[in-house]
Coordinates of C-alpha atoms in Angstrom, one line a residue:
Chain V
E1 CA 0.0 0.0 0.0
V2 CA 1.4 3.4 -1.0
K3 CA 1.7 5.8 1.9
L4 CA 2.9 9.4 2.0
L5 CA 3.3 11.2 5.3
E6 CA 4.2 14.8 5.4
S7 CA 5.7 16.6 8.4
G8 CA 7.5 19.8 9.3
G9 CA 4.6 22.3 9.0
G10 CA 3.9 24.9 11.6
L11 CA 3.7 28.6 12.4
V12 CA 6.6 30.7 11.1
Q13 CA 7.3 34.4 10.9
P14 CA 7.6 36.2 7.5
G15 CA 11.1 36.0 6.1
R16 CA 12.0 32.8 8.0
S17 CA 12.6 29.3 6.7
L18 CA 11.0 25.9 7.1
R19 CA 11.7 22.5 5.8
L20 CA 8.9 20.0 5.0
S21 CA 9.4 16.3 4.7
C22 CA 7.4 13.5 3.1
A23 CA 8.1 10.0 4.1
A24 CA 7.2 7.4 1.4
S25 CA 6.5 3.7 1.6
G26 CA 4.8 1.0 -0.3
F27 CA 6.6 1.6 -3.6
T28 CA 10.1 1.8 -5.1
F29 CA 10.6 5.5 -4.2
S30 CA 13.6 6.1 -6.5
S31 CA 11.7 5.0 -9.5
Y32 CA 9.1 7.8 -9.3
A33 CA 9.1 11.5 -9.7
M34 CA 7.5 13.4 -6.8
T35 CA 5.8 16.7 -6.3
W36 CA 4.5 19.3 -3.8
V37 CA 1.1 20.9 -4.2
R38 CA -0.3 23.5 -1.9
Q39 CA -3.8 24.8 -1.0
A40 CA -4.3 28.1 0.7
P41 CA -7.2 28.4 3.1
G42 CA -10.5 28.2 1.2
K43 CA -8.7 28.2 -2.2
G44 CA -7.9 25.7 -4.9
L45 CA -4.9 23.6 -5.7
E46 CA -1.6 25.1 -6.7
W47 CA 1.3 23.1 -8.0
V48 CA 4.6 24.1 -6.2
S49 CA 7.5 22.0 -7.3
G50 CA 8.5 18.6 -8.8
I51 CA 11.5 16.4 -8.9
S52 CA 12.6 13.4 -11.0
G53 CA 13.2 10.0 -9.5
S54 CA 17.0 10.4 -9.4
G55 CA 16.7 14.0 -8.1
S56 CA 18.7 15.3 -11.1
D57 CA 15.8 17.4 -12.5
T58 CA 13.7 19.9 -10.6
Y59 CA 10.8 22.1 -11.5
Y60 CA 9.3 25.1 -9.7
A61 CA 6.3 27.4 -10.0
D62 CA 7.2 31.0 -10.7
S63 CA 5.7 31.9 -7.3
V64 CA 8.3 30.0 -5.4
K65 CA 11.3 29.9 -7.8
G66 CA 14.4 31.2 -6.0
R67 CA 12.9 30.7 -2.5
F68 CA 12.0 27.1 -2.4
T69 CA 14.2 24.0 -3.0
I70 CA 12.9 20.5 -3.6
S71 CA 15.2 17.6 -2.9
R72 CA 15.0 13.9 -2.1
D73 CA 17.0 11.2 -0.2
N74 CA 16.3 8.0 -2.0
S75 CA 18.2 6.0 0.7
K76 CA 15.6 7.3 3.2
N77 CA 12.6 7.2 0.9
T78 CA 12.0 10.9 1.8
L79 CA 11.1 14.0 -0.2
Y80 CA 11.8 17.5 1.1
L81 CA 10.8 21.0 0.5
K82 CA 13.1 23.8 1.9
M83 CA 11.2 27.0 2.0
N84 CA 13.1 30.2 2.5
S85 CA 12.0 33.9 2.7
L86 CA 8.5 32.8 3.6
R87 CA 5.6 35.2 2.9
A88 CA 2.1 35.4 4.2
E89 CA 0.9 34.2 0.8
D90 CA 2.8 30.9 1.3
T91 CA 0.3 30.0 4.1
A92 CA -1.3 26.8 2.9
V93 CA -1.7 23.1 3.4
Y94 CA 1.2 21.4 1.6
Y95 CA 0.7 18.0 0.0
C96 CA 3.3 15.7 -1.4
A97 CA 2.2 13.4 -4.2
K98 CA 3.6 10.6 -6.3
I99 CA 3.8 11.2 -10.0
E100 CA 2.9 8.2 -12.2
V101 CA 5.7 7.2 -14.5
S102 CA 5.8 9.3 -17.7
L103 CA 5.7 7.6 -21.1
E104 CA 8.6 9.9 -22.2
M105 CA 12.0 9.5 -20.7
S106 CA 12.8 13.2 -21.0
T107 CA 10.0 14.4 -18.9
I108 CA 8.3 13.8 -15.5
L109 CA 4.9 15.1 -16.8
N110 CA 2.1 12.9 -15.7
Y111 CA -0.8 12.8 -13.2
F112 CA -0.5 12.6 -9.5
D113 CA -1.8 9.2 -8.4
Y114 CA -1.2 9.2 -4.6
W115 CA -1.3 12.1 -2.2
G116 CA -0.3 12.5 1.4
Q117 CA -2.6 13.9 4.1
G118 CA -0.9 17.3 4.0
T119 CA 0.9 19.5 6.5
R120 CA -0.2 23.0 7.4
V121 CA 2.2 26.0 7.1
T122 CA 1.1 29.3 8.5
V123 CA 3.3 32.4 7.9
S124 CA 2.4 35.2 10.3
S125 CA 4.1 37.5 12.7
Chain G
D1 CA 1.2 28.7 -18.7
I2 CA -1.9 26.8 -19.7
Q3 CA -5.0 28.2 -17.9
M4 CA -7.7 25.7 -16.9
T5 CA -11.2 27.0 -16.4
Q6 CA -14.0 24.9 -14.8
S7 CA -17.7 25.6 -15.0
P8 CA -19.8 25.9 -13.1
S9 CA -17.9 26.9 -9.9
T10 CA -20.8 25.5 -7.9
L11 CA -23.4 23.0 -9.0
S12 CA -26.6 22.3 -7.0
A13 CA -28.1 18.8 -7.6
S14 CA -30.0 16.0 -5.9
V15 CA -29.2 12.4 -5.1
G16 CA -29.7 10.4 -8.3
D17 CA -29.1 13.3 -10.7
R18 CA -26.8 13.1 -13.7
V19 CA -24.3 16.0 -13.6
T20 CA -21.6 17.3 -15.8
I21 CA -18.7 19.5 -15.0
T22 CA -16.7 21.2 -17.8
C23 CA -13.1 22.0 -17.9
R24 CA -11.6 24.2 -20.7
A25 CA -7.9 24.7 -21.4
S26 CA -6.4 27.9 -22.8
Q27 CA -4.6 25.8 -25.4
S28 CA -4.6 22.2 -26.4
V29 CA -3.5 19.7 -23.8
S30 CA -4.3 16.7 -26.1
S31 CA -5.7 14.0 -23.7
W32 CA -3.3 14.8 -20.9
L33 CA -6.0 15.7 -18.4
A34 CA -6.9 14.4 -14.9
W35 CA -9.8 14.9 -12.6
Y36 CA -9.5 14.8 -8.8
Q37 CA -12.1 14.7 -6.0
Q38 CA -11.5 16.4 -2.8
K39 CA -13.5 16.0 0.4
P40 CA -13.4 18.7 3.1
G41 CA -10.1 18.5 5.1
K42 CA -8.8 15.7 3.0
A43 CA -6.2 15.2 0.3
P44 CA -7.3 15.2 -3.4
K45 CA -8.0 11.7 -4.9
L46 CA -7.3 10.8 -8.5
M47 CA -10.5 9.9 -10.3
I48 CA -9.8 10.1 -14.0
Y49 CA -6.6 10.3 -16.0
K50 CA -5.8 10.7 -19.7
A51 CA -9.2 12.4 -20.0
S52 CA -11.3 9.3 -19.9
S53 CA -9.5 6.5 -18.1
L54 CA -11.0 5.5 -14.8
E55 CA -8.6 5.1 -11.9
S56 CA -8.7 1.7 -10.2
G57 CA -11.4 1.5 -7.5
V58 CA -13.3 4.6 -8.7
P59 CA -17.0 3.8 -9.1
S60 CA -18.2 3.4 -12.7
R61 CA -20.8 6.2 -12.3
F62 CA -17.8 8.6 -12.9
S63 CA -16.7 9.1 -16.5
G64 CA -14.6 11.6 -18.4
S65 CA -14.5 12.7 -22.0
G66 CA -12.9 15.3 -24.3
S67 CA -9.6 16.2 -25.9
G68 CA -7.8 19.3 -27.0
T69 CA -9.3 22.1 -25.0
E70 CA -12.6 20.9 -23.8
F71 CA -13.3 18.2 -21.3
T72 CA -16.1 16.9 -19.1
L73 CA -16.5 14.9 -16.0
T74 CA -19.9 13.2 -15.7
I75 CA -21.4 11.6 -12.6
S76 CA -24.3 9.4 -13.9
S77 CA -26.2 9.2 -10.7
L78 CA -25.1 11.3 -7.8
Q79 CA -24.6 9.5 -4.5
P80 CA -24.4 11.2 -1.0
D81 CA -20.6 10.8 -1.0
D82 CA -20.2 12.7 -4.2
F83 CA -21.2 16.1 -2.9
V84 CA -17.7 17.5 -2.7
T85 CA -15.3 19.5 -4.8
Y86 CA -13.7 18.4 -8.1
Y87 CA -10.6 19.7 -9.9
C88 CA -9.3 19.2 -13.4
Q89 CA -5.5 19.3 -14.0
Q90 CA -3.5 19.4 -17.2
Y91 CA -0.2 17.6 -17.5
N92 CA 0.6 18.3 -21.1
S93 CA 3.3 20.9 -20.2
Y94 CA 5.0 22.6 -17.3
P95 CA 3.8 24.0 -15.1
W96 CA 1.1 21.6 -14.1
T97 CA -2.1 23.7 -13.7
F98 CA -5.4 23.0 -12.0
G99 CA -8.9 24.4 -12.6
Q100 CA -10.3 26.5 -9.8
G101 CA -12.6 23.7 -8.7
T102 CA -16.3 22.8 -8.9
K103 CA -18.2 22.3 -5.7
V104 CA -21.2 19.9 -6.0
E105 CA -23.7 20.8 -3.4
I106 CA -27.0 19.3 -2.3
K107 CA -30.0 21.2 -3.8

């Protein structure tokens, strides 16, 4: 059974940093690209960042580029999101999700087939 | 970026009704479109991928259709558990983008 468990959320002041983790189990972690998606209170889903199975390729939404860093440790089956220079507009529930294998080797584009339960990040002074 | 627009934003219906949600893309996404269901306080759940393929375990009353820029999610007979929010998502090109969501509420 695929399981994704996020942690690391909390209350943080504007301008500070936070690192989210997503522990994965039930599948061969290194074989799958992974992603972070967030949802601000009462709002819709916003894709944040994605990473290939090897970790060599990373992708970011313009809204977080230069501030957030996605990474993974395949030996620990864990995905990370380091968030720097946090802003009030980063307040959201952050979900990690597994990306189904892409049919093309050169891309990680595909749908998100499993999601974690989310971790809440609140940026406020 | 490809913009995804869902309509309606809210849909009022009764148990047993057949309902359709539309998702339009600002440019062609071929058939690279997924639908997710989200219950309050829960993570999204994949329902449909590649526009019309039903994810394993999803009830057959859910179906998807379309290609290019126009897509639909149809629920053939609404059940009490279906009165939640649905999102479309394109995965044709980076960045992945979602529609704004459609909330299905009880009439």
